[in-house]
XYZ file of C-alpha atoms in Angstrom:
199
model
C 18.323 -32.850 -42.380
C 14.595 -33.582 -42.613
C 14.540 -33.421 -46.400
C 12.082 -30.530 -46.274
C 12.555 -27.258 -48.123
C 11.981 -23.786 -46.764
C 8.432 -22.415 -47.148
C 7.818 -20.819 -50.542
C 5.555 -18.104 -51.862
C 4.679 -18.825 -55.496
C 3.118 -16.077 -57.604
C 1.465 -17.090 -60.875
C 1.304 -14.236 -63.385
C -1.242 -14.533 -66.162
C -0.024 -12.591 -69.219
C -2.094 -10.324 -71.415
C -0.872 -12.353 -74.395
C 1.900 -14.899 -73.947
C 2.871 -14.560 -77.622
C 3.711 -10.915 -76.933
C 4.715 -10.735 -73.263
C 7.087 -13.699 -73.300
C 8.909 -13.166 -76.600
C 12.140 -11.134 -76.787
C 11.601 -9.433 -80.160
C 8.988 -9.421 -82.882
C 8.993 -12.420 -85.230
C 6.656 -14.073 -87.740
C 4.146 -16.558 -86.357
C 4.498 -20.245 -87.126
C 1.010 -20.547 -88.568
C -0.536 -18.720 -91.524
C -3.235 -16.143 -90.856
C -2.179 -15.682 -87.221
C -0.661 -12.523 -85.677
C 3.083 -12.052 -85.385
C 4.819 -12.640 -82.073
C 4.955 -9.259 -80.356
C 8.393 -9.276 -78.720
C 7.459 -7.486 -75.485
C 9.505 -9.563 -73.014
C 11.648 -6.642 -71.907
C 8.583 -4.542 -71.045
C 6.923 -7.525 -69.328
C 9.978 -8.224 -67.175
C 10.259 -4.524 -66.315
C 6.703 -4.677 -64.970
C 7.481 -7.824 -62.986
C 10.591 -6.278 -61.428
C 9.389 -2.717 -60.810
C 5.719 -3.261 -59.952
C 4.754 -6.863 -59.177
C 7.756 -7.973 -57.126
C 7.830 -4.793 -54.964
C 4.109 -5.220 -54.252
C 4.598 -8.845 -53.201
C 7.602 -7.981 -51.043
C 5.649 -5.168 -49.359
C 2.529 -7.222 -48.604
C 3.870 -10.707 -47.857
C 6.563 -12.173 -45.612
C 9.152 -12.648 -48.350
C 12.914 -12.589 -48.312
C 13.467 -10.160 -51.211
C 17.142 -10.980 -51.634
C 18.183 -12.247 -55.094
C 19.432 -15.452 -53.489
C 15.835 -16.142 -52.422
C 14.131 -15.027 -55.629
C 13.401 -17.300 -58.591
C 11.532 -16.998 -61.854
C 10.106 -19.979 -63.665
C 7.988 -20.888 -66.634
C 7.245 -23.386 -69.366
C 7.426 -23.005 -73.137
C 7.415 -19.233 -73.816
C 7.353 -18.805 -70.023
C 10.590 -20.784 -69.857
C 12.049 -18.562 -72.549
C 11.188 -15.308 -70.793
C 12.686 -16.729 -67.580
C 15.975 -17.184 -69.439
C 15.808 -13.580 -70.629
C 15.170 -12.490 -67.035
C 18.585 -13.957 -66.283
C 20.121 -11.559 -68.829
C 18.051 -8.441 -68.148
C 17.779 -8.702 -64.340
C 20.599 -10.943 -63.056
C 20.779 -8.931 -59.822
C 17.080 -9.453 -59.061
C 16.766 -13.193 -59.724
C 19.422 -15.757 -58.863
C 17.357 -18.895 -59.581
C 15.752 -19.862 -62.890
C 13.555 -22.836 -63.775
C 13.033 -23.218 -67.501
C 10.792 -26.067 -68.626
C 10.500 -26.914 -72.326
C 11.682 -23.412 -73.191
C 11.041 -22.166 -76.721
C 14.671 -22.024 -77.822
C 13.348 -22.568 -81.359
C 12.137 -18.949 -81.371
C 13.661 -17.022 -84.262
C 17.277 -16.002 -83.534
C 17.134 -16.899 -79.828
C 19.816 -19.539 -80.154
C 22.015 -17.114 -82.094
C 21.551 -14.572 -79.281
C 22.479 -17.118 -76.614
C 25.520 -18.064 -78.676
C 26.672 -14.449 -78.541
C 25.657 -13.178 -81.978
C 23.986 -9.822 -82.508
C 20.305 -9.955 -83.372
C 18.985 -7.026 -85.412
C 15.297 -6.243 -85.613
C 14.219 -3.110 -87.470
C 15.918 -0.273 -85.553
C 16.936 -2.385 -82.541
C 20.027 -4.507 -81.949
C 20.069 -7.167 -79.240
C 23.378 -8.284 -77.723
C 23.726 -10.854 -74.962
C 25.212 -9.180 -71.888
C 28.051 -10.692 -69.889
C 26.602 -11.973 -66.616
C 28.430 -13.260 -63.550
C 26.857 -16.694 -63.034
C 28.772 -17.590 -59.874
C 25.701 -17.253 -57.634
C 23.085 -18.241 -60.198
C 21.215 -21.544 -60.369
C 19.423 -22.886 -63.440
C 17.177 -25.912 -63.823
C 16.643 -26.758 -67.485
C 14.236 -29.444 -68.686
C 12.999 -30.717 -72.039
C 11.014 -33.820 -72.919
C 12.969 -36.258 -75.054
C 10.140 -36.509 -77.627
C 9.143 -32.855 -77.752
C 8.710 -31.488 -81.225
C 9.040 -34.782 -83.091
C 5.571 -34.460 -84.628
C 5.933 -30.795 -85.565
C 6.383 -29.622 -89.142
C 7.828 -26.257 -88.068
C 11.104 -25.150 -86.491
C 9.708 -26.579 -83.224
C 10.930 -29.971 -84.434
C 14.343 -28.849 -83.112
C 13.136 -28.487 -79.500
C 15.518 -31.042 -77.996
C 18.514 -30.212 -80.174
C 18.230 -26.465 -79.563
C 17.805 -26.988 -75.819
C 20.974 -29.070 -75.756
C 22.822 -26.339 -77.654
C 21.511 -23.705 -75.251
C 22.673 -25.836 -72.318
C 26.159 -25.932 -73.819
C 26.169 -22.131 -73.970
C 24.994 -21.863 -70.360
C 27.992 -23.948 -69.305
C 30.226 -21.498 -71.164
C 28.523 -18.591 -69.385
C 30.042 -19.817 -66.135
C 27.338 -21.573 -64.172
C 28.994 -23.684 -61.498
C 28.470 -27.403 -62.113
C 26.307 -27.990 -58.996
C 24.129 -25.022 -59.958
C 23.199 -26.141 -63.484
C 20.731 -29.010 -63.715
C 19.735 -30.289 -67.153
C 17.268 -33.130 -67.620
C 15.829 -34.756 -70.726
C 12.924 -37.059 -69.937
C 9.707 -38.380 -71.387
C 7.363 -35.558 -72.402
C 4.003 -37.208 -71.646
C 3.029 -34.275 -69.426
C 2.524 -32.133 -72.521
C -0.544 -34.213 -73.341
C -2.341 -33.328 -70.102
C -4.913 -30.509 -70.304
C -3.856 -29.107 -66.911
C -0.250 -28.917 -68.093
C -1.297 -27.100 -71.257
C -3.104 -24.569 -69.097
C 0.019 -23.996 -66.990
C 2.015 -23.136 -70.101
C 0.170 -19.807 -70.147
C 1.432 -18.756 -66.702
C 4.806 -17.423 -65.593
C 5.832 -17.993 -61.978
C 7.731 -15.672 -59.676
């Protein structure tokens, strides 16, 4: 083995509004005088799966099989990548979730199997066969420590989510969880990347 990986095609998708496109249901914002989170993740992922991915597969030399298709993101992008694993488990088999916003209202309850009710909608975590799925989960060990909102629970909630992912049936070699220093969050280029979801 040369240690090299197969060639990749990475598609960066800039959202209309990450606070809407990447969130699973509407919820109050964390700051006063700012708009609510829109909760349009399901519609966003539908667009990715039914319009963007078919276009890429038709115009580039991809292997469209689920075993060769990943979705990745950071912060809200990491969160919507997790929801892709529930809504489209037969389209994506690999997920990379960096500093995912598991603090988002009721997300942890959803991952733990509780019903989430929002106005006239009820959200229930589906049962997914994780045998062929791979997940890379990362959070910085100091993330959230200076926050005065629910984001202070970044590390704790990520650890709890990881525990639930084990229960979902990911095979041990296919579930990577790392907690490391979060200095990257201070870099301007990293902050810019938080606004992009990768396919």
